[in-house]
Coordinates of C-alpha atoms and ligand atoms in Angstrom, one line a residue:
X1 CA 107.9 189.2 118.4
X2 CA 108.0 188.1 114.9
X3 CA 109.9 184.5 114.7
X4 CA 110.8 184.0 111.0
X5 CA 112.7 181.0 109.5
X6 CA 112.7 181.7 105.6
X7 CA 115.2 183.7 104.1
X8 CA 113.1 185.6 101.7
X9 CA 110.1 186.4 104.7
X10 CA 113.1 188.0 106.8
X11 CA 114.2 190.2 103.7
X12 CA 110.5 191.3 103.3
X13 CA 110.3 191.9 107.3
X14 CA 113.5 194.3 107.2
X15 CA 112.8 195.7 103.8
X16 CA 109.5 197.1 105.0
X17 CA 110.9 198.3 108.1
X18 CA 113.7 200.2 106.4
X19 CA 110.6 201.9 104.1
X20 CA 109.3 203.1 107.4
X21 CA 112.5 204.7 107.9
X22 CA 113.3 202.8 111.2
X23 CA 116.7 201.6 112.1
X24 CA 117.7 197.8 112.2
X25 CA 120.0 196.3 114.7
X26 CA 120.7 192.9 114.4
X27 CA 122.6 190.6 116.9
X28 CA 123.6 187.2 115.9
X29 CA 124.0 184.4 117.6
X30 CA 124.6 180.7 117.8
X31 CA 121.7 180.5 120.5
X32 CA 121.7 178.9 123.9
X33 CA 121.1 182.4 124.5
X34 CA 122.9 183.9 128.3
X35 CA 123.2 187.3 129.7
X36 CA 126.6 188.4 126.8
X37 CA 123.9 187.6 124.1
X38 CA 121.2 189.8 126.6
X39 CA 123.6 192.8 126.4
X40 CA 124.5 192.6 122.5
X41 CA 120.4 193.2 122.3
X42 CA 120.4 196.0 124.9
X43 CA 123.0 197.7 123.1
X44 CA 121.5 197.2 119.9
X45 CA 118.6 198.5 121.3
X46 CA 120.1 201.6 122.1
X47 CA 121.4 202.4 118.4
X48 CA 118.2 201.4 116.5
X49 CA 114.4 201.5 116.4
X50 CA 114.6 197.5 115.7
X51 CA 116.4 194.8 116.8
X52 CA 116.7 191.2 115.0
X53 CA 118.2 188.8 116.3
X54 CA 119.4 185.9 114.8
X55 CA 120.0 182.2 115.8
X56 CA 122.2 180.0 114.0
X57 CA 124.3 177.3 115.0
X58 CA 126.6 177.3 111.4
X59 CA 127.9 174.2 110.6
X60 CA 130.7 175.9 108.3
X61 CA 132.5 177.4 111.1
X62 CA 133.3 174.0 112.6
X63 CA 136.2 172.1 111.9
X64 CA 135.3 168.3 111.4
X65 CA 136.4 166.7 114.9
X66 CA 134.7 169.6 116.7
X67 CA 131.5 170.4 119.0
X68 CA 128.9 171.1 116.3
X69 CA 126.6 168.3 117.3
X70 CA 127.1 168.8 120.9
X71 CA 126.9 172.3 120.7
X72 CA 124.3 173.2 123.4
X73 CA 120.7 174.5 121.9
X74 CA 117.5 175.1 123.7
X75 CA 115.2 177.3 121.2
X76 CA 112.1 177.0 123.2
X77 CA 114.0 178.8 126.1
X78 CA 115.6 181.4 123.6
X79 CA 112.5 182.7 122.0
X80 CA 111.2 183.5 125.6
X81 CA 114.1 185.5 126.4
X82 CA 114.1 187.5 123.1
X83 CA 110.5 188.2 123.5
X84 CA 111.2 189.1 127.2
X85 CA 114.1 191.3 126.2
X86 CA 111.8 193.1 123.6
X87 CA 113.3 191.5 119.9
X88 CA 111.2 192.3 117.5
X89 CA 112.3 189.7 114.9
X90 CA 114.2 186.7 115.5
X91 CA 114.9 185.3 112.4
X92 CA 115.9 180.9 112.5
X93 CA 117.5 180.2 109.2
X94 CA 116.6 176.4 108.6
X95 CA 120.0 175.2 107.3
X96 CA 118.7 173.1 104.0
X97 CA 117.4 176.2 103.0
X98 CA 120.5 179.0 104.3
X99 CA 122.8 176.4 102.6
X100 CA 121.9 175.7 99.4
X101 CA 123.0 171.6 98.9
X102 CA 125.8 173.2 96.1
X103 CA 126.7 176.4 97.7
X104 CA 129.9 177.5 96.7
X105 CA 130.8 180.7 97.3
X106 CA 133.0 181.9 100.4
X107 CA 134.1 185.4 101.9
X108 CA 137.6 184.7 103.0
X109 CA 139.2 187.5 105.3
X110 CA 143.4 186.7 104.2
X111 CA 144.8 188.5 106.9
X112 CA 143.3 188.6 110.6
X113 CA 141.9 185.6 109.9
X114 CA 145.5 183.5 110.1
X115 CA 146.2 184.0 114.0
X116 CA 145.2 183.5 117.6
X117 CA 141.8 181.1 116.6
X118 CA 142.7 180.9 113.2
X119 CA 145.6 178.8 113.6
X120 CA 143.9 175.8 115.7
X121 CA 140.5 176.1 113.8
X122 CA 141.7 176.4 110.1
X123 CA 138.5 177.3 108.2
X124 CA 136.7 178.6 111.5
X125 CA 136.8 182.5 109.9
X126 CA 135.8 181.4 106.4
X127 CA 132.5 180.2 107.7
X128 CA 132.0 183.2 110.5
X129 CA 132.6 185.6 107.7
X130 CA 130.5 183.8 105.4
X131 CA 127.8 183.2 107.5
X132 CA 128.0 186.6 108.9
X133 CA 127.8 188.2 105.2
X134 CA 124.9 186.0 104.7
X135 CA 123.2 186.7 107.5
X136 CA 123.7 190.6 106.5
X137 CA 121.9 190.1 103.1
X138 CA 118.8 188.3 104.9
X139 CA 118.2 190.6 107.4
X140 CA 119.2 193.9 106.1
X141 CA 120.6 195.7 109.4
X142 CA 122.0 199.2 109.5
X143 CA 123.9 198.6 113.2
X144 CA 125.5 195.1 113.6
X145 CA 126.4 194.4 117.4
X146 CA 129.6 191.8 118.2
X147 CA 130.9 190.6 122.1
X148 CA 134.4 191.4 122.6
X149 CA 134.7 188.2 124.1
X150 CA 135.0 187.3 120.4
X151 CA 137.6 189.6 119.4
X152 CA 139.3 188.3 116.6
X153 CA 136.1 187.7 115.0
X154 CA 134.5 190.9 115.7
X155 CA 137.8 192.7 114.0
X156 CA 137.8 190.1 110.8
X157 CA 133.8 191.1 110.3
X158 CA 134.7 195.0 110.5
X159 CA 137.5 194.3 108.2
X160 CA 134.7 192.0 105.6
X161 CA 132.6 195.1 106.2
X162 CA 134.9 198.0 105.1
X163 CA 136.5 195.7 102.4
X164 CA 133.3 194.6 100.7
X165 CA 131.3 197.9 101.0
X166 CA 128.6 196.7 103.4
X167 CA 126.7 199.9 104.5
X168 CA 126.2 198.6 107.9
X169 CA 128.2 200.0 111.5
X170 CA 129.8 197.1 113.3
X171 CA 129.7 197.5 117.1
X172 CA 131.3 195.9 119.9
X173 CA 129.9 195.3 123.7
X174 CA 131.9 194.3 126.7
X175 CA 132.5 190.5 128.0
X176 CA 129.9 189.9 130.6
X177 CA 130.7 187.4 133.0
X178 CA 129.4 185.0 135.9
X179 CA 129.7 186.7 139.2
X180 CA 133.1 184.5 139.8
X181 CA 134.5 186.3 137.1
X182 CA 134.5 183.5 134.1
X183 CA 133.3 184.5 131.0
X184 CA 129.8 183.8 129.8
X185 CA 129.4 180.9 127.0
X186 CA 127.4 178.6 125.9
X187 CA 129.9 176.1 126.2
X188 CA 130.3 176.8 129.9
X189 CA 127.4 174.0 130.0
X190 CA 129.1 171.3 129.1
X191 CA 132.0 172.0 132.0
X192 CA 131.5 169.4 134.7
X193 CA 131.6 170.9 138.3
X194 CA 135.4 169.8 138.6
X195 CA 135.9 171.8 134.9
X196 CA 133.8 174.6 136.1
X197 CA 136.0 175.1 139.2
X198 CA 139.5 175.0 136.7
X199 CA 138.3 177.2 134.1
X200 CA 138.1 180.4 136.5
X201 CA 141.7 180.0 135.8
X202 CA 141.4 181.8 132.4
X203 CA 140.1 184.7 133.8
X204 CA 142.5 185.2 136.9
X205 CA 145.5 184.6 134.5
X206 CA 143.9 187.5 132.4
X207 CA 143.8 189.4 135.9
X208 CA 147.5 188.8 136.6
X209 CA 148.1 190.5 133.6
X210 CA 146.5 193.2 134.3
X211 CA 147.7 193.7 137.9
X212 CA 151.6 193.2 136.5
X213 CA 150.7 195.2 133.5
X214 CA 148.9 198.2 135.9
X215 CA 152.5 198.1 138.1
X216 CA 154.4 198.9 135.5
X217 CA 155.5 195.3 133.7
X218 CA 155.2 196.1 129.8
X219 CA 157.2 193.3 128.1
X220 CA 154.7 190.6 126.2
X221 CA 157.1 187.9 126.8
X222 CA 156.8 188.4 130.5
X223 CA 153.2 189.1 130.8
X224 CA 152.5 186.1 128.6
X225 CA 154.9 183.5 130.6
X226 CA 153.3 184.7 134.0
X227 CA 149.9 183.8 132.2
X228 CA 150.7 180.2 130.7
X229 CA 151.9 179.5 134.0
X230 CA 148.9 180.3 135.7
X231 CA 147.3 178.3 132.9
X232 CA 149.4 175.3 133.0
X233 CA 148.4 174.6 136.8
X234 CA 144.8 174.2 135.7
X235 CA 143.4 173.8 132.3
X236 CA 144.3 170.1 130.4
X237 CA 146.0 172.3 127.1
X238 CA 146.8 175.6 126.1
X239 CA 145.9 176.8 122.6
X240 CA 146.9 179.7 122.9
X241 CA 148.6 182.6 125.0
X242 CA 149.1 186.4 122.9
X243 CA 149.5 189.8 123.0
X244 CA 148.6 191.1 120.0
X245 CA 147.7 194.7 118.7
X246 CA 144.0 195.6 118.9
X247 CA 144.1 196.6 115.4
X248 CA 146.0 194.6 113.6
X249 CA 146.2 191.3 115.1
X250 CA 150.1 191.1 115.1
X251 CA 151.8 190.2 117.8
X252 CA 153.4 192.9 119.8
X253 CA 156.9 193.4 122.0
X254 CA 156.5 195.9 124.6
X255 CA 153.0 197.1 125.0
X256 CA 152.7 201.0 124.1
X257 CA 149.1 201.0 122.5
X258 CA 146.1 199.2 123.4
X259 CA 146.7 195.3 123.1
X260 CA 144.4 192.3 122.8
X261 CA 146.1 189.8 125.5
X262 CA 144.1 186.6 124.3
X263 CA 143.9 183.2 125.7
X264 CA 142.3 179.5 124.7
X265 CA 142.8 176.2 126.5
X266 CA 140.5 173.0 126.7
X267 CA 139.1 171.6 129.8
X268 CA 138.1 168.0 128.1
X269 CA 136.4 168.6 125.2
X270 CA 135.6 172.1 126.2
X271 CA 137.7 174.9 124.7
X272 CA 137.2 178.0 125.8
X273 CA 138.5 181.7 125.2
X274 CA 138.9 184.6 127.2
X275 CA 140.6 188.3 126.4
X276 CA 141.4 191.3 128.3
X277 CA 142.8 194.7 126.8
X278 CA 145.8 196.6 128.3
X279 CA 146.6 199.8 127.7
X280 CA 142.9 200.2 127.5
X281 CA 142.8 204.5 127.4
X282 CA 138.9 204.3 127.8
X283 CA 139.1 202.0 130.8
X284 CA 142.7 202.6 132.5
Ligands
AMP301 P1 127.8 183.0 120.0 O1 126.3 182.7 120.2 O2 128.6 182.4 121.1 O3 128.2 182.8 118.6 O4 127.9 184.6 120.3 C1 127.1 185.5 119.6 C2 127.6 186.9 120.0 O5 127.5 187.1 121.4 C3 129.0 187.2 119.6 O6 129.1 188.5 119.1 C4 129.8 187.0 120.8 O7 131.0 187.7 120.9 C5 128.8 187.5 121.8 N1 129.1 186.9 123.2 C6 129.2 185.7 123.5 N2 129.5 185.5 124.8 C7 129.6 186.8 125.3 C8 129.9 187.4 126.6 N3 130.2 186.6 127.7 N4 129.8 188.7 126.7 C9 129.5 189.5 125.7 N5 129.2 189.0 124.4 C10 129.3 187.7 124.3

């Protein structure tokens, strides 16, 4: 596996790889690498004859009184399991050099990017969308692989994609989860035992959605009360509880298409998300 940190060496990398006519997937990441990031290489793997991978931690997609200092890294542990997962670049922008001192320039999605996250993390998709265009022109990938546990962002960077002509196919892989059913993060680590045990909650209000939603119960309002609820009991704050359409991001009334029910809440200092999609046609 070829670790790079230099912009310009990455470009070469991919650029001579693209002359050989192979196929580049790339996966980013912030690192602190679990099994989500494991299956985002997998399925990259499956729609290219490369895979990069890239580790980042980007301090533009933090808001000033948030986790980017404590945000859990360990790169040491992450290069074994991209070489153990067969990467074949992993390319480690240095930030002094991936931010120029005076950078200045900023891809701002206007209109997915306002909701759900957007509203408690002003700035957040400025600096994913950014970092994520960036990260594009350094590593040159034909097949671009995003977690659904991500959701809003992975539809804000297919709407950067098709709105600034980027020739690259943006795909989406499943949430993968602990075998209790809460969603894989790297900011599960910083959950003490007592958080650990609360945050399940996220999940199993997502799963009382489903169960209502599956018997027939197809008002949001409804849906979303019988979820906060379940929240209330166990997470210190709610961010957020929606139903929102998977395509556009606005909120939605009685659920007739497929429909992003999203949900974030702090345990601490630790806020987490979780989604689930009803009215899932592929999966229902
Ligand atoms: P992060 O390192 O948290 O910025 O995530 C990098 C990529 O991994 C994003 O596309 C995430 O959506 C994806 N990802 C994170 N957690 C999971 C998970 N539990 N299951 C699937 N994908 C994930």
């Amino acid at each position: 596996m070829n670790v790079i940190t230099s912009i310009s060496a990455m470009q070469k990398e991919s650029g001579q790889m693209r002359d050989s006519g192979l196929k580049i997937g790339l996966v980013p990441t912030m690192g602190f690498l679990h099994a989500g990031h494991l299956s985002l290489i997998d399925e990259a793997r499956k729609h290219a004859d490369r895979v990069v991978v890239t580790i980042f931690v980007n301090p533009t997609q933090f808001g000033p009184n948030e986790d980017f200092s404590n945000y859990p890294r360990d790169i040491l542990r992450d290069r074994e399991r991209c070489e153990t997962a067969g990467v074949d670049a992993l390319f480690v922008p240095q930030a002094d050099e991936f931010y120029s001192p005076d950078h200045s320039t900023w891809v701002c999605e206007e209109s997915l990017s306002g909701g759900l996250c957007g509203k408690s993390r002003p700035g957040h998709f400025r600096g994913v969308a950014t970092v994520v265009a960036k990260l594009f022109n350094a590593t040159l990938p034909d097949i671009a692989v995003f977690g659904q546990k991500d959701a809003q962002q992975g539809v804000v960077i297919k709407r950067m994609v098709r709105d600034l002509n980027f020739p690259i196919d943006i795909l989406f892989a499943p949430i993968v989860r602990e075998t209790d059913g809460l969603a894989m993060s790297s900011r599960n680590v910083r959950l003490s035992p007592e958080q650990r045990a609360r945050a399940l909650s996220l999940v199993e209000a997502l799963r009382m959605a489903e169960h209502l939603f599956d018997k027939g119960e197809h008002d949001a309002l409804r849906l979303i009360e019988t979820v906060r609820k379940r929240l209330a009991r166990s997470v210190d704050a709610i961010d957020y509880v929606e139903l929102v359409d998977v395509e556009t991001l606005e909120p939605v009334g009685t659920i007739q298409k497929p429909a992003l029910l999203a949900v974030a809440a702090n345990l601490g200092s630790v806020r987490l998300i979780d989604n689930c999609i009803l009215n899932d046609h592929f999966h229902h």
